[in-house]
Amino acid sequence: MEVSVDEPAHGALRLGNRDGLPDDIAFLRAHYPRGDWRLHTNFGQLADFWLQVHASLRHEGSEVSRLVDAFRDRQIDAIQLQRAFVPLLNGFLQHLDQHHRIEDSLYFPKFRLLDERMVVGFDLLEADHTQIHHHLVATVEHARGLLNALSAPGETARRAADNYADTARNLLDLLVKHLADEEELVIPAMLQHGERPLT
Ligand SMILES: [Fe+2]
Ligand SMILES: [Fe+2]
């Protein structure tokens, strides 16, 4: 079965609309509670790496927000923001984009093969990536707007920073939800089946 999140019937499952994954999609979740993952004998390097990448994405995303908030709160000036913002944002968005590409092309197809009941969940996660990508593009556009506004007089730059912050917050909110939902599919599947079929 293929889920298209563009279909109205699945609107409630769209990232941002849903409140976590339903039990029938995260059907292994109850057997493998998050607090016990690292204690399981099948918890291996890939699971550990996956969680590390997610932790790093959350951290990088919040670091960019922290920097822009420092400018909005007048703790740093436009020159300091400009110097730090571009490498920080580029690093975060490149890591995010690379991670999603690897999941879509390499790992998600392997998860779908583990058990046909996995297909619906991984189709949903792939649709999340598309949705997140639209927000990533919007964030880049607002970042350009902010950079262009940094040399402008008056409050123009602060307003551009506020606009950027709204867009980036939407991206980060969706990403954080996606990462949590994905972990509840990916890690229990690894514990159930082992990591060998995924490598
Ligand atoms: Fe993902
Ligand atoms: Fe991921």
Coordinates of N, CA and C and ligand atoms in Angstrom, one line a residue:
M1 N 0.8 -1.2 0.0 CA 0.0 0.0 0.0 C 0.9 1.3 0.0
E2 N 0.5 2.2 -0.8 CA 1.3 3.4 -0.9 C 0.5 4.6 -0.3
V3 N 1.2 5.3 0.5 CA 0.5 6.5 1.1 C 0.9 7.7 0.3
S4 N 0.0 8.5 -0.1 CA 0.3 9.8 -0.7 C -0.3 10.8 0.3
V5 N 0.6 11.6 0.9 CA 0.1 12.6 1.8 C -0.6 13.7 1.2
D6 N -0.6 13.7 -0.2 CA -1.3 14.8 -0.8 C -2.8 14.4 -0.9
E7 N -3.1 13.2 -0.7 CA -4.5 12.8 -0.7 C -5.2 13.3 0.6
P8 N -6.4 13.9 0.5 CA -7.1 14.4 1.7 C -7.3 13.4 2.8
A9 N -7.5 12.1 2.4 CA -7.7 11.1 3.4 C -6.5 10.9 4.3
H10 N -5.3 11.3 3.8 CA -4.2 11.2 4.7 C -3.7 12.5 5.3
G11 N -4.6 13.5 5.2 CA -4.2 14.8 5.7 C -3.9 14.8 7.2
A12 N -4.6 13.9 7.9 CA -4.3 13.8 9.3 C -3.0 13.2 9.7
L13 N -2.4 12.5 8.7 CA -1.1 11.9 8.9 C 0.1 12.8 8.4
R14 N -0.3 13.9 7.8 CA 0.8 14.8 7.3 C 1.6 15.3 8.5
L15 N 2.9 15.4 8.3 CA 3.8 16.0 9.3 C 3.3 17.4 9.6
G16 N 3.1 17.7 10.9 CA 2.6 19.0 11.3 C 1.1 18.8 11.7
N17 N 0.4 17.9 11.0 CA -1.0 17.6 11.4 C -1.1 16.5 12.4
R18 N -0.2 15.5 12.3 CA -0.3 14.3 13.2 C 0.4 14.6 14.5
D19 N -0.1 13.9 15.5 CA 0.5 13.9 16.8 C 1.2 12.6 17.1
G20 N 2.4 12.4 16.5 CA 3.1 11.1 16.5 C 2.5 10.2 15.5
L21 N 3.1 9.0 15.4 CA 2.6 8.0 14.5 C 1.6 7.1 15.2
P22 N 0.5 6.7 14.5 CA -0.5 5.8 15.1 C 0.1 4.4 15.3
D23 N -0.5 3.7 16.2 CA 0.1 2.4 16.6 C 0.2 1.4 15.4
D24 N -0.8 1.5 14.5 CA -0.8 0.5 13.4 C 0.4 0.8 12.5
I25 N 0.9 2.0 12.4 CA 2.1 2.3 11.6 C 3.4 2.0 12.4
A26 N 3.4 2.5 13.6 CA 4.6 2.2 14.5 C 4.2 0.9 15.3
F27 N 4.1 -0.2 14.5 CA 3.5 -1.4 15.1 C 4.5 -2.2 16.0
L28 N 5.8 -1.8 15.9 CA 6.8 -2.4 16.8 C 7.1 -1.6 18.1
R29 N 6.6 -0.4 18.1 CA 7.0 0.6 19.1 C 6.7 0.1 20.5
A30 N 5.5 -0.5 20.7 CA 5.1 -1.0 22.0 C 6.1 -2.1 22.5
H31 N 6.6 -2.8 21.6 CA 7.5 -4.0 22.0 C 8.9 -3.5 22.4
Y32 N 9.3 -2.3 21.8 CA 10.6 -1.8 22.0 C 10.5 -0.3 22.6
P33 N 10.3 -0.1 23.8 CA 10.2 1.2 24.4 C 11.5 2.0 24.3
R34 N 11.4 3.3 23.9 CA 12.6 4.1 23.7 C 13.7 4.0 24.8
G35 N 13.2 3.9 26.1 CA 14.2 3.9 27.2 C 15.0 2.6 27.2
D36 N 14.5 1.6 26.6 CA 15.2 0.3 26.6 C 16.1 0.0 25.4
W37 N 16.0 0.9 24.4 CA 16.7 0.6 23.1 C 18.2 0.2 23.3
R38 N 18.9 1.0 24.0 CA 20.4 0.8 24.1 C 20.7 -0.5 24.9
L39 N 19.7 -1.0 25.6 CA 20.0 -2.2 26.4 C 19.8 -3.5 25.6
H40 N 19.2 -3.3 24.4 CA 18.8 -4.5 23.6 C 20.1 -5.1 23.0
T41 N 20.1 -6.4 22.9 CA 21.3 -7.1 22.3 C 21.5 -6.7 20.8
N42 N 20.4 -6.4 20.1 CA 20.5 -6.0 18.7 C 20.8 -4.5 18.5
F43 N 21.0 -3.8 19.6 CA 21.3 -2.4 19.4 C 22.8 -2.3 19.0
G44 N 23.0 -1.8 17.7 CA 24.3 -1.8 17.2 C 24.8 -0.5 16.7
Q45 N 25.9 -0.6 15.9 CA 26.5 0.7 15.4 C 25.6 1.5 14.5
L46 N 24.8 0.9 13.7 CA 24.0 1.7 12.8 C 22.9 2.4 13.6
A47 N 22.3 1.7 14.6 CA 21.3 2.4 15.4 C 21.9 3.6 16.2
D48 N 23.1 3.3 16.7 CA 23.8 4.4 17.4 C 24.1 5.6 16.5
F49 N 24.6 5.3 15.3 CA 25.0 6.3 14.4 C 23.7 7.1 14.0
W50 N 22.6 6.4 13.7 CA 21.4 7.1 13.3 C 20.9 8.1 14.4
L51 N 21.0 7.6 15.6 CA 20.5 8.5 16.7 C 21.5 9.7 16.9
Q52 N 22.8 9.4 16.7 CA 23.8 10.5 16.7 C 23.6 11.6 15.6
V53 N 23.3 11.1 14.4 CA 23.0 12.0 13.3 C 21.8 12.9 13.7
H54 N 20.8 12.3 14.2 CA 19.6 13.0 14.5 C 19.9 14.1 15.6
A55 N 20.6 13.6 16.6 CA 21.0 14.6 17.7 C 21.8 15.7 17.2
S56 N 22.7 15.4 16.2 CA 23.5 16.5 15.6 C 22.7 17.4 14.8
L57 N 21.7 16.9 14.1 CA 20.8 17.8 13.3 C 20.0 18.7 14.2
R58 N 19.5 18.2 15.3 CA 18.7 19.0 16.3 C 19.6 20.1 16.8
H59 N 20.9 19.7 17.1 CA 21.8 20.7 17.7 C 22.2 21.8 16.7
E60 N 22.5 21.4 15.5 CA 22.9 22.3 14.5 C 21.7 23.3 14.2
G61 N 20.5 22.8 14.1 CA 19.3 23.6 13.9 C 19.1 24.6 15.0
S62 N 19.3 24.2 16.2 CA 19.0 25.1 17.3 C 20.2 26.1 17.5
E63 N 21.4 25.7 17.0 CA 22.5 26.7 17.1 C 22.3 27.9 16.1
V64 N 21.8 27.6 14.9 CA 21.5 28.6 14.0 C 20.4 29.6 14.6
S65 N 19.4 29.0 15.2 CA 18.3 29.8 15.8 C 18.9 30.7 16.9
R66 N 19.8 30.1 17.7 CA 20.4 30.8 18.8 C 21.2 32.0 18.3
L67 N 21.9 31.8 17.2 CA 22.7 32.9 16.7 C 21.8 34.1 16.2
V68 N 20.8 33.7 15.4 CA 19.9 34.8 14.9 C 19.1 35.4 16.1
D69 N 18.7 34.7 17.1 CA 18.1 35.3 18.2 C 19.0 36.3 19.0
A70 N 20.3 36.0 19.0 CA 21.3 36.9 19.6 C 21.3 38.2 18.9
F71 N 21.2 38.1 17.5 CA 21.1 39.4 16.7 C 19.8 40.1 17.0
R72 N 18.7 39.4 17.1 CA 17.4 40.0 17.3 C 17.3 40.6 18.7
D73 N 18.1 40.0 19.6 CA 18.1 40.6 21.0 C 19.2 41.6 21.2
R74 N 19.9 41.9 20.1 CA 21.0 43.0 20.1 C 22.2 42.6 20.9
Q75 N 22.4 41.3 21.1 CA 23.6 40.8 21.7 C 24.8 40.8 20.8
I76 N 24.5 40.6 19.5 CA 25.6 40.7 18.5 C 25.1 41.7 17.4
D77 N 26.1 42.2 16.6 CA 25.7 43.2 15.6 C 25.7 42.5 14.2
A78 N 25.4 43.2 13.2 CA 25.2 42.7 11.8 C 26.4 42.0 11.3
I79 N 27.6 42.6 11.6 CA 28.9 42.0 11.1 C 29.1 40.6 11.8
Q80 N 28.9 40.6 13.1 CA 29.1 39.3 13.8 C 28.1 38.3 13.3
L81 N 26.9 38.7 13.0 CA 25.9 37.7 12.5 C 26.3 37.2 11.2
Q82 N 26.6 38.1 10.3 CA 27.0 37.7 8.9 C 28.2 36.7 8.9
R83 N 29.1 37.0 9.7 CA 30.3 36.1 9.8 C 30.0 34.7 10.2
A84 N 29.1 34.5 11.2 CA 28.8 33.2 11.7 C 27.6 32.5 11.0
F85 N 26.7 33.3 10.5 CA 25.4 32.8 10.0 C 25.6 31.9 8.8
V86 N 26.3 32.3 7.8 CA 26.4 31.6 6.6 C 27.0 30.2 6.8
P87 N 28.2 30.1 7.4 CA 28.7 28.7 7.6 C 27.9 27.8 8.4
L88 N 27.3 28.4 9.5 CA 26.4 27.6 10.4 C 25.2 27.1 9.7
L89 N 24.5 28.0 9.0 CA 23.3 27.6 8.3 C 23.6 26.6 7.1
N90 N 24.6 26.9 6.4 CA 25.0 26.0 5.3 C 25.3 24.6 5.8
G91 N 26.1 24.5 6.9 CA 26.4 23.2 7.4 C 25.2 22.4 7.8
F92 N 24.3 23.1 8.5 CA 23.0 22.5 9.0 C 22.2 22.0 7.8
L93 N 22.0 22.8 6.8 CA 21.1 22.5 5.7 C 21.7 21.4 4.8
Q94 N 23.0 21.5 4.7 CA 23.7 20.4 3.8 C 23.6 19.1 4.5
H95 N 23.9 19.1 5.8 CA 23.8 17.8 6.6 C 22.4 17.2 6.5
L96 N 21.4 18.1 6.7 CA 20.0 17.7 6.7 C 19.6 17.1 5.3
D97 N 20.0 17.8 4.2 CA 19.7 17.4 2.9 C 20.4 16.0 2.6
Q98 N 21.7 15.9 2.9 CA 22.4 14.7 2.7 C 21.8 13.5 3.4
H99 N 21.4 13.7 4.7 CA 20.8 12.7 5.5 C 19.5 12.2 4.8
H100 N 18.7 13.1 4.4 CA 17.4 12.7 3.8 C 17.6 11.9 2.5
R101 N 18.6 12.4 1.7 CA 18.9 11.7 0.4 C 19.3 10.3 0.7
I102 N 20.2 10.1 1.7 CA 20.7 8.7 1.9 C 19.6 7.8 2.4
E103 N 18.7 8.4 3.3 CA 17.6 7.6 3.8 C 16.7 7.2 2.6
D104 N 16.3 8.2 1.8 CA 15.4 7.9 0.7 C 15.9 6.9 -0.3
S105 N 17.2 7.0 -0.6 CA 17.8 6.2 -1.7 C 18.3 4.9 -1.2
L106 N 18.9 4.9 0.0 CA 19.6 3.7 0.4 C 18.9 2.9 1.5
Y107 N 18.5 3.6 2.6 CA 18.0 2.8 3.7 C 16.5 2.5 3.7
F108 N 15.7 3.5 3.3 CA 14.2 3.3 3.3 C 13.8 2.1 2.5
P109 N 14.4 1.9 1.3 CA 14.0 0.8 0.5 C 14.3 -0.5 1.2
K110 N 15.4 -0.6 2.0 CA 15.8 -1.8 2.7 C 14.8 -2.0 3.8
F111 N 14.4 -1.0 4.5 CA 13.4 -1.2 5.6 C 12.1 -1.7 5.0
R112 N 11.7 -1.2 3.9 CA 10.4 -1.7 3.3 C 10.5 -3.2 3.0
L113 N 11.7 -3.7 2.7 CA 11.8 -5.1 2.3 C 11.8 -6.0 3.6
L114 N 12.0 -5.4 4.8 CA 12.0 -6.2 6.0 C 10.7 -6.8 6.3
D115 N 9.6 -6.1 6.0 CA 8.3 -6.5 6.4 C 7.3 -5.6 5.6
E116 N 6.4 -6.2 4.9 CA 5.5 -5.3 4.1 C 4.7 -4.3 4.9
R117 N 4.5 -4.6 6.2 CA 3.8 -3.6 7.0 C 4.6 -2.4 7.3
M118 N 5.9 -2.4 6.9 CA 6.8 -1.2 7.1 C 6.5 -0.2 6.0
V119 N 5.9 -0.6 4.9 CA 5.9 0.2 3.7 C 5.2 1.5 4.0
V120 N 4.0 1.4 4.6 CA 3.2 2.6 4.8 C 4.0 3.6 5.6
G121 N 4.7 3.2 6.7 CA 5.4 4.1 7.5 C 6.6 4.8 6.8
F122 N 7.3 4.0 6.0 CA 8.5 4.6 5.3 C 8.0 5.5 4.1
D123 N 6.9 5.2 3.5 CA 6.3 6.1 2.5 C 6.0 7.4 3.2
L124 N 5.4 7.3 4.4 CA 5.1 8.5 5.1 C 6.3 9.4 5.5
L125 N 7.4 8.7 5.9 CA 8.6 9.4 6.3 C 9.2 10.0 5.0
E126 N 9.1 9.3 3.9 CA 9.7 9.9 2.6 C 8.9 11.2 2.3
A127 N 7.5 11.1 2.5 CA 6.7 12.3 2.2 C 7.1 13.4 3.1
D128 N 7.4 13.1 4.4 CA 7.9 14.1 5.3 C 9.1 14.8 4.8
H129 N 10.0 14.1 4.2 CA 11.2 14.7 3.6 C 10.9 15.7 2.5
T130 N 9.9 15.4 1.7 CA 9.5 16.3 0.7 C 9.0 17.6 1.3
Q131 N 8.1 17.4 2.3 CA 7.5 18.5 3.0 C 8.6 19.4 3.7
I132 N 9.5 18.7 4.3 CA 10.6 19.4 5.0 C 11.5 20.2 4.0
H133 N 11.7 19.6 2.8 CA 12.5 20.2 1.8 C 11.9 21.6 1.3
H134 N 10.5 21.6 1.2 CA 9.9 22.9 0.9 C 10.2 23.9 1.9
H135 N 10.2 23.6 3.2 CA 10.5 24.5 4.3 C 12.0 24.9 4.3
L136 N 12.8 23.9 3.9 CA 14.3 24.2 3.7 C 14.5 25.3 2.7
V137 N 13.8 25.1 1.5 CA 14.0 26.1 0.4 C 13.5 27.5 0.9
A138 N 12.3 27.5 1.6 CA 11.8 28.8 2.1 C 12.8 29.4 3.1
T139 N 13.4 28.6 3.9 CA 14.4 29.1 4.9 C 15.6 29.7 4.2
V140 N 16.1 29.1 3.1 CA 17.2 29.6 2.4 C 16.8 31.0 1.8
E141 N 15.6 31.1 1.3 CA 15.1 32.3 0.7 C 15.1 33.4 1.7
H142 N 14.6 33.1 2.9 CA 14.6 34.1 4.0 C 16.0 34.4 4.5
A143 N 16.8 33.4 4.4 CA 18.2 33.7 4.8 C 18.9 34.7 3.9
R144 N 18.6 34.5 2.6 CA 19.1 35.5 1.6 C 18.6 36.9 1.9
G145 N 17.3 36.9 2.2 CA 16.6 38.2 2.5 C 17.3 38.9 3.7
L146 N 17.6 38.0 4.7 CA 18.3 38.6 5.9 C 19.7 39.1 5.6
L147 N 20.4 38.3 4.8 CA 21.8 38.7 4.4 C 21.8 40.0 3.6
N148 N 20.8 40.2 2.7 CA 20.7 41.4 1.9 C 20.3 42.6 2.8
A149 N 19.6 42.3 3.8 CA 19.1 43.4 4.7 C 20.1 43.9 5.7
L150 N 21.2 43.1 5.9 CA 22.1 43.4 7.0 C 22.8 44.7 6.8
S151 N 22.9 45.2 5.6 CA 23.6 46.5 5.4 C 22.6 47.6 5.3
A152 N 21.3 47.3 5.4 CA 20.3 48.3 5.3 C 20.2 49.1 6.5
P153 N 19.8 50.4 6.4 CA 19.7 51.2 7.6 C 18.4 50.9 8.5
G154 N 18.4 51.4 9.6 CA 17.2 51.3 10.5 C 16.9 49.9 11.0
E155 N 15.7 49.6 11.1 CA 15.2 48.3 11.6 C 15.0 47.3 10.6
T156 N 15.4 47.6 9.3 CA 15.2 46.6 8.2 C 15.8 45.2 8.5
A157 N 17.0 45.2 9.0 CA 17.7 44.0 9.2 C 17.0 43.2 10.4
R158 N 16.5 43.9 11.4 CA 15.8 43.2 12.5 C 14.5 42.6 12.0
R159 N 13.8 43.3 11.1 CA 12.6 42.8 10.6 C 12.9 41.5 9.7
A160 N 13.9 41.6 8.9 CA 14.3 40.5 8.1 C 14.7 39.3 9.0
A161 N 15.3 39.6 10.1 CA 15.7 38.5 11.1 C 14.5 37.9 11.7
D162 N 13.5 38.7 12.0 CA 12.2 38.2 12.5 C 11.5 37.2 11.5
N163 N 11.5 37.7 10.3 CA 10.9 36.9 9.2 C 11.7 35.6 9.0
Y164 N 13.0 35.7 9.0 CA 13.8 34.5 8.9 C 13.5 33.5 10.1
A165 N 13.4 34.1 11.3 CA 13.2 33.2 12.5 C 11.9 32.5 12.4
D166 N 10.9 33.2 11.9 CA 9.5 32.5 11.8 C 9.6 31.3 10.9
T167 N 10.3 31.5 9.7 CA 10.4 30.4 8.7 C 11.3 29.3 9.2
A168 N 12.4 29.6 9.9 CA 13.3 28.6 10.4 C 12.7 27.8 11.5
R169 N 11.8 28.5 12.3 CA 11.2 27.8 13.4 C 10.2 26.8 12.9
N170 N 9.5 27.1 11.8 CA 8.6 26.1 11.2 C 9.4 24.9 10.7
L171 N 10.5 25.2 10.0 CA 11.3 24.1 9.6 C 11.8 23.2 10.7
L172 N 12.3 23.8 11.8 CA 12.8 23.1 12.9 C 11.7 22.3 13.7
D173 N 10.6 22.9 13.8 CA 9.4 22.2 14.5 C 9.1 20.9 13.7
L174 N 9.0 21.1 12.4 CA 8.6 19.9 11.6 C 9.7 18.9 11.7
L175 N 11.0 19.3 11.6 CA 12.1 18.4 11.6 C 12.2 17.6 12.9
V176 N 12.0 18.3 14.0 CA 12.1 17.6 15.3 C 11.0 16.5 15.4
K177 N 9.8 16.8 14.9 CA 8.7 15.8 14.9 C 9.0 14.7 14.0
H178 N 9.6 15.0 12.9 CA 9.9 13.9 11.9 C 11.0 13.0 12.5
L179 N 12.0 13.6 13.1 CA 13.1 12.8 13.6 C 12.6 11.8 14.7
A180 N 11.7 12.3 15.6 CA 11.2 11.5 16.7 C 10.4 10.3 16.1
D181 N 9.5 10.7 15.1 CA 8.7 9.6 14.5 C 9.5 8.6 13.8
E182 N 10.5 9.1 13.1 CA 11.4 8.2 12.3 C 12.1 7.2 13.3
E183 N 12.6 7.8 14.4 CA 13.3 6.9 15.3 C 12.4 5.8 15.8
E184 N 11.1 6.1 16.0 CA 10.2 5.1 16.5 C 9.9 4.0 15.5
L185 N 10.2 4.2 14.2 CA 10.1 3.2 13.2 C 11.4 2.5 13.0
V186 N 12.5 3.3 12.9 CA 13.8 2.7 12.5 C 14.4 1.9 13.6
I187 N 14.5 2.4 14.8 CA 15.2 1.7 15.8 C 14.5 0.4 16.2
P188 N 13.2 0.4 16.5 CA 12.5 -0.9 16.8 C 12.7 -1.9 15.6
A189 N 12.7 -1.4 14.4 CA 12.9 -2.4 13.2 C 14.3 -3.0 13.3
M190 N 15.3 -2.2 13.6 CA 16.7 -2.7 13.8 C 16.7 -3.7 14.9
L191 N 16.1 -3.4 16.0 CA 16.1 -4.4 17.1 C 15.4 -5.7 16.8
Q192 N 14.3 -5.6 16.1 CA 13.6 -6.8 15.7 C 14.3 -7.6 14.7
H193 N 14.9 -7.0 13.7 CA 15.5 -7.7 12.5 C 17.0 -7.8 12.5
G194 N 17.6 -7.0 13.4 CA 19.1 -6.9 13.4 C 19.5 -5.9 12.3
E195 N 20.7 -5.5 12.3 CA 21.2 -4.5 11.4 C 21.7 -5.1 10.1
R196 N 22.0 -6.4 10.1 CA 22.6 -7.0 8.9 C 21.8 -6.8 7.6
P197 N 20.5 -6.9 7.6 CA 19.8 -6.7 6.3 C 19.8 -5.2 5.8
L198 N 20.3 -4.3 6.7 CA 20.2 -2.9 6.3 C 21.6 -2.4 5.8
T199 N 22.6 -3.2 6.0 CA 24.0 -2.7 5.7 C 24.5 -3.3 4.3
Ligands
FE1 FE 14.2 11.3 7.8
FE2 FE 16.8 10.5 9.8

